[in-house]
């Protein structure tokens, strides 16, 4: 089912869906209120949902949907600041994937990503959406903890001012936004620097980092070029650029590079983890979380061969058990654990 107030989007996406013999379009509606009436008659396996609509916005509809009968939802969102913020709210509410809509040339853009959309729909249909709600402390509580810990550290002039020879490298895709929020909420500021590649369109990575920063005691930010990786910090890879890590003396630095997609992605988890293996070796910890496809599997294997400890999220706790599964097949995963167990292990790792 497609729910979008743009007739162009409904028509173009409808044609894309109907072009695949394995898919059936059960409805295309301009408003969630119309869709809710239709849902009384037919229940889809996947919903493609806009977030900015008159009458009832997509997030309100999504939250109502997830409370009554969870269903995999793909968000179609405009590449605007407001669109990015609303999309991240939708991902936190349980949506499994983002499809970015440009402000111009919409029909041409959607037609160009037709095969990507079909793949996303088929993958979403298999998503374990009941695992999509990882919530712990409230944002207000997290903000208070963050402020108190930062004041303490600035007074002692220790952890956040020091560098470390340890590094946590995380790769994830579909379902990763909720999982990363769960992890960041739980981790103490004493953990080593964490660098994350999350498959996400470039318009959303900065807003995503800001969201995690608000709800976590850690300092979370979008990665910048040639930035020293500090303990108690999380660096989110920029959408549309490859992120690499280089070592200079005892310190790690981020490197941002343009270039062709690797493993169909930019940033690529495989590219990133391979460079982490070369730069950090046994001093790194590698983690592959929920996501579709095989990006990162070979990179994690390179990390394990270099002596790093490697974790893979188990099938039961994944929204989509694709990336961890492929890493397990290659022998790249040393420990297969639930999300909660992985988080506990990361909490126990000290920066130095």
PDB file of N, CA, C and O in Angstrom, residues 156-183:
ATOM      1  N   UNK A 156      37.734  16.959  35.888  1.00  0.00           N
ATOM      2  CA  UNK A 156      38.871  16.065  36.081  1.00  0.00           C
ATOM      3  C   UNK A 156      39.896  16.197  34.961  1.00  0.00           C
ATOM      4  O   UNK A 156      41.035  15.774  35.086  1.00  0.00           O
ATOM      5  N   UNK A 157      39.432  16.753  33.798  1.00  0.00           N
ATOM      6  CA  UNK A 157      40.305  16.912  32.633  1.00  0.00           C
ATOM      7  C   UNK A 157      40.899  15.575  32.204  1.00  0.00           C
ATOM      8  O   UNK A 157      42.086  15.448  31.985  1.00  0.00           O
ATOM      9  N   UNK A 158      40.030  14.560  32.095  1.00  0.00           N
ATOM     10  CA  UNK A 158      40.534  13.230  31.763  1.00  0.00           C
ATOM     11  C   UNK A 158      39.963  12.703  30.475  1.00  0.00           C
ATOM     12  O   UNK A 158      40.366  13.127  29.399  1.00  0.00           O
ATOM     13  N   UNK A 159      38.978  11.786  30.554  1.00  0.00           N
ATOM     14  CA  UNK A 159      38.593  10.920  29.433  1.00  0.00           C
ATOM     15  C   UNK A 159      38.395  11.630  28.107  1.00  0.00           C
ATOM     16  O   UNK A 159      38.934  11.209  27.096  1.00  0.00           O
ATOM     17  N   UNK A 160      37.592  12.696  28.081  1.00  0.00           N
ATOM     18  CA  UNK A 160      37.280  13.317  26.798  1.00  0.00           C
ATOM     19  C   UNK A 160      38.466  14.073  26.226  1.00  0.00           C
ATOM     20  O   UNK A 160      38.456  14.443  25.056  1.00  0.00           O
ATOM     21  N   UNK A 161      39.495  14.349  27.035  1.00  0.00           N
ATOM     22  CA  UNK A 161      40.668  15.046  26.547  1.00  0.00           C
ATOM     23  C   UNK A 161      41.777  14.078  26.131  1.00  0.00           C
ATOM     24  O   UNK A 161      42.808  14.498  25.620  1.00  0.00           O
ATOM     25  N   UNK A 162      41.588  12.806  26.395  1.00  0.00           N
ATOM     26  CA  UNK A 162      42.615  11.822  26.080  1.00  0.00           C
ATOM     27  C   UNK A 162      42.302  11.122  24.768  1.00  0.00           C
ATOM     28  O   UNK A 162      41.163  11.101  24.322  1.00  0.00           O
ATOM     29  N   UNK A 163      43.316  10.554  24.165  1.00  0.00           N
ATOM     30  CA  UNK A 163      43.102   9.691  23.017  1.00  0.00           C
ATOM     31  C   UNK A 163      43.270   8.250  23.466  1.00  0.00           C
ATOM     32  O   UNK A 163      43.636   7.986  24.613  1.00  0.00           O
ATOM     33  N   UNK A 164      43.018   7.333  22.598  1.00  0.00           N
ATOM     34  CA  UNK A 164      43.072   5.922  22.967  1.00  0.00           C
ATOM     35  C   UNK A 164      43.554   5.102  21.789  1.00  0.00           C
ATOM     36  O   UNK A 164      43.365   5.487  20.639  1.00  0.00           O
ATOM     37  N   UNK A 165      44.155   3.972  22.071  1.00  0.00           N
ATOM     38  CA  UNK A 165      44.567   3.100  20.965  1.00  0.00           C
ATOM     39  C   UNK A 165      43.525   2.014  20.723  1.00  0.00           C
ATOM     40  O   UNK A 165      43.788   1.053  20.028  1.00  0.00           O
ATOM     41  N   UNK A 166      42.330   2.141  21.296  1.00  0.00           N
ATOM     42  CA  UNK A 166      41.249   1.209  21.039  1.00  0.00           C
ATOM     43  C   UNK A 166      40.167   1.912  20.226  1.00  0.00           C
ATOM     44  O   UNK A 166      39.989   3.132  20.307  1.00  0.00           O
ATOM     45  N   UNK A 167      39.438   1.119  19.455  1.00  0.00           N
ATOM     46  CA  UNK A 167      38.436   1.688  18.535  1.00  0.00           C
ATOM     47  C   UNK A 167      37.318   0.678  18.335  1.00  0.00           C
ATOM     48  O   UNK A 167      37.572  -0.512  18.140  1.00  0.00           O
ATOM     49  N   UNK A 168      36.081   1.142  18.410  1.00  0.00           N
ATOM     50  CA  UNK A 168      34.919   0.294  18.131  1.00  0.00           C
ATOM     51  C   UNK A 168      34.366   0.698  16.763  1.00  0.00           C
ATOM     52  O   UNK A 168      34.042   1.872  16.544  1.00  0.00           O
ATOM     53  N   UNK A 169      34.276  -0.258  15.854  1.00  0.00           N
ATOM     54  CA  UNK A 169      33.797  -0.007  14.493  1.00  0.00           C
ATOM     55  C   UNK A 169      32.484  -0.749  14.283  1.00  0.00           C
ATOM     56  O   UNK A 169      32.429  -1.972  14.435  1.00  0.00           O
ATOM     57  N   UNK A 170      31.425  -0.011  13.937  1.00  0.00           N
ATOM     58  CA  UNK A 170      30.087  -0.585  13.793  1.00  0.00           C
ATOM     59  C   UNK A 170      29.579  -0.367  12.373  1.00  0.00           C
ATOM     60  O   UNK A 170      29.700   0.729  11.822  1.00  0.00           O
ATOM     61  N   UNK A 171      28.988  -1.399  11.788  1.00  0.00           N
ATOM     62  CA  UNK A 171      28.349  -1.297  10.491  1.00  0.00           C
ATOM     63  C   UNK A 171      26.922  -1.818  10.560  1.00  0.00           C
ATOM     64  O   UNK A 171      26.667  -2.863  11.169  1.00  0.00           O
ATOM     65  N   UNK A 172      25.981  -1.087   9.958  1.00  0.00           N
ATOM     66  CA  UNK A 172      24.572  -1.500  10.012  1.00  0.00           C
ATOM     67  C   UNK A 172      23.789  -0.865   8.877  1.00  0.00           C
ATOM     68  O   UNK A 172      24.255   0.069   8.219  1.00  0.00           O
ATOM     69  N   UNK A 173      22.581  -1.368   8.642  1.00  0.00           N
ATOM     70  CA  UNK A 173      21.731  -0.846   7.568  1.00  0.00           C
ATOM     71  C   UNK A 173      20.281  -0.875   8.033  1.00  0.00           C
ATOM     72  O   UNK A 173      19.941  -0.243   9.027  1.00  0.00           O
ATOM     73  N   UNK A 174      19.417  -1.642   7.369  1.00  0.00           N
ATOM     74  CA  UNK A 174      17.993  -1.660   7.684  1.00  0.00           C
ATOM     75  C   UNK A 174      17.738  -2.018   9.144  1.00  0.00           C
ATOM     76  O   UNK A 174      18.199  -3.044   9.631  1.00  0.00           O
ATOM     77  N   UNK A 175      17.007  -1.166   9.845  1.00  0.00           N
ATOM     78  CA  UNK A 175      16.730  -1.380  11.256  1.00  0.00           C
ATOM     79  C   UNK A 175      17.790  -0.804  12.175  1.00  0.00           C
ATOM     80  O   UNK A 175      17.629  -0.815  13.399  1.00  0.00           O
ATOM     81  N   UNK A 176      18.860  -0.286  11.596  1.00  0.00           N
ATOM     82  CA  UNK A 176      19.991   0.161  12.395  1.00  0.00           C
ATOM     83  C   UNK A 176      19.752   1.414  13.202  1.00  0.00           C
ATOM     84  O   UNK A 176      20.387   1.611  14.246  1.00  0.00           O
ATOM     85  N   UNK A 177      18.842   2.262  12.760  1.00  0.00           N
ATOM     86  CA  UNK A 177      18.635   3.519  13.500  1.00  0.00           C
ATOM     87  C   UNK A 177      18.112   3.258  14.905  1.00  0.00           C
ATOM     88  O   UNK A 177      18.586   3.861  15.872  1.00  0.00           O
ATOM     89  N   UNK A 178      17.147   2.354  15.036  1.00  0.00           N
ATOM     90  CA  UNK A 178      16.620   2.042  16.368  1.00  0.00           C
ATOM     91  C   UNK A 178      17.670   1.326  17.216  1.00  0.00           C
ATOM     92  O   UNK A 178      17.798   1.559  18.416  1.00  0.00           O
ATOM     93  N   UNK A 179      18.422   0.431  16.579  1.00  0.00           N
ATOM     94  CA  UNK A 179      19.435  -0.343  17.293  1.00  0.00           C
ATOM     95  C   UNK A 179      20.548   0.566  17.814  1.00  0.00           C
ATOM     96  O   UNK A 179      20.999   0.443  18.958  1.00  0.00           O
ATOM     97  N   UNK A 180      20.993   1.503  16.982  1.00  0.00           N
ATOM     98  CA  UNK A 180      22.054   2.416  17.400  1.00  0.00           C
ATOM     99  C   UNK A 180      21.585   3.321  18.537  1.00  0.00           C
ATOM    100  O   UNK A 180      22.360   3.648  19.445  1.00  0.00           O
ATOM    101  N   UNK A 181      20.320   3.704  18.497  1.00  0.00           N
ATOM    102  CA  UNK A 181      19.793   4.518  19.602  1.00  0.00           C
ATOM    103  C   UNK A 181      19.809   3.719  20.898  1.00  0.00           C
ATOM    104  O   UNK A 181      20.181   4.237  21.952  1.00  0.00           O
ATOM    105  N   UNK A 182      19.423   2.455  20.820  1.00  0.00           N
ATOM    106  CA  UNK A 182      19.441   1.593  22.002  1.00  0.00           C
ATOM    107  C   UNK A 182      20.854   1.488  22.570  1.00  0.00           C
ATOM    108  O   UNK A 182      21.066   1.623  23.783  1.00  0.00           O
ATOM    109  N   UNK A 183      21.832   1.269  21.697  1.00  0.00           N
ATOM    110  CA  UNK A 183      23.221   1.115  22.143  1.00  0.00           C
ATOM    111  C   UNK A 183      23.750   2.417  22.739  1.00  0.00           C
ATOM    112  O   UNK A 183      24.341   2.426  23.826  1.00  0.00           O
TER     113      UNK A 183
END
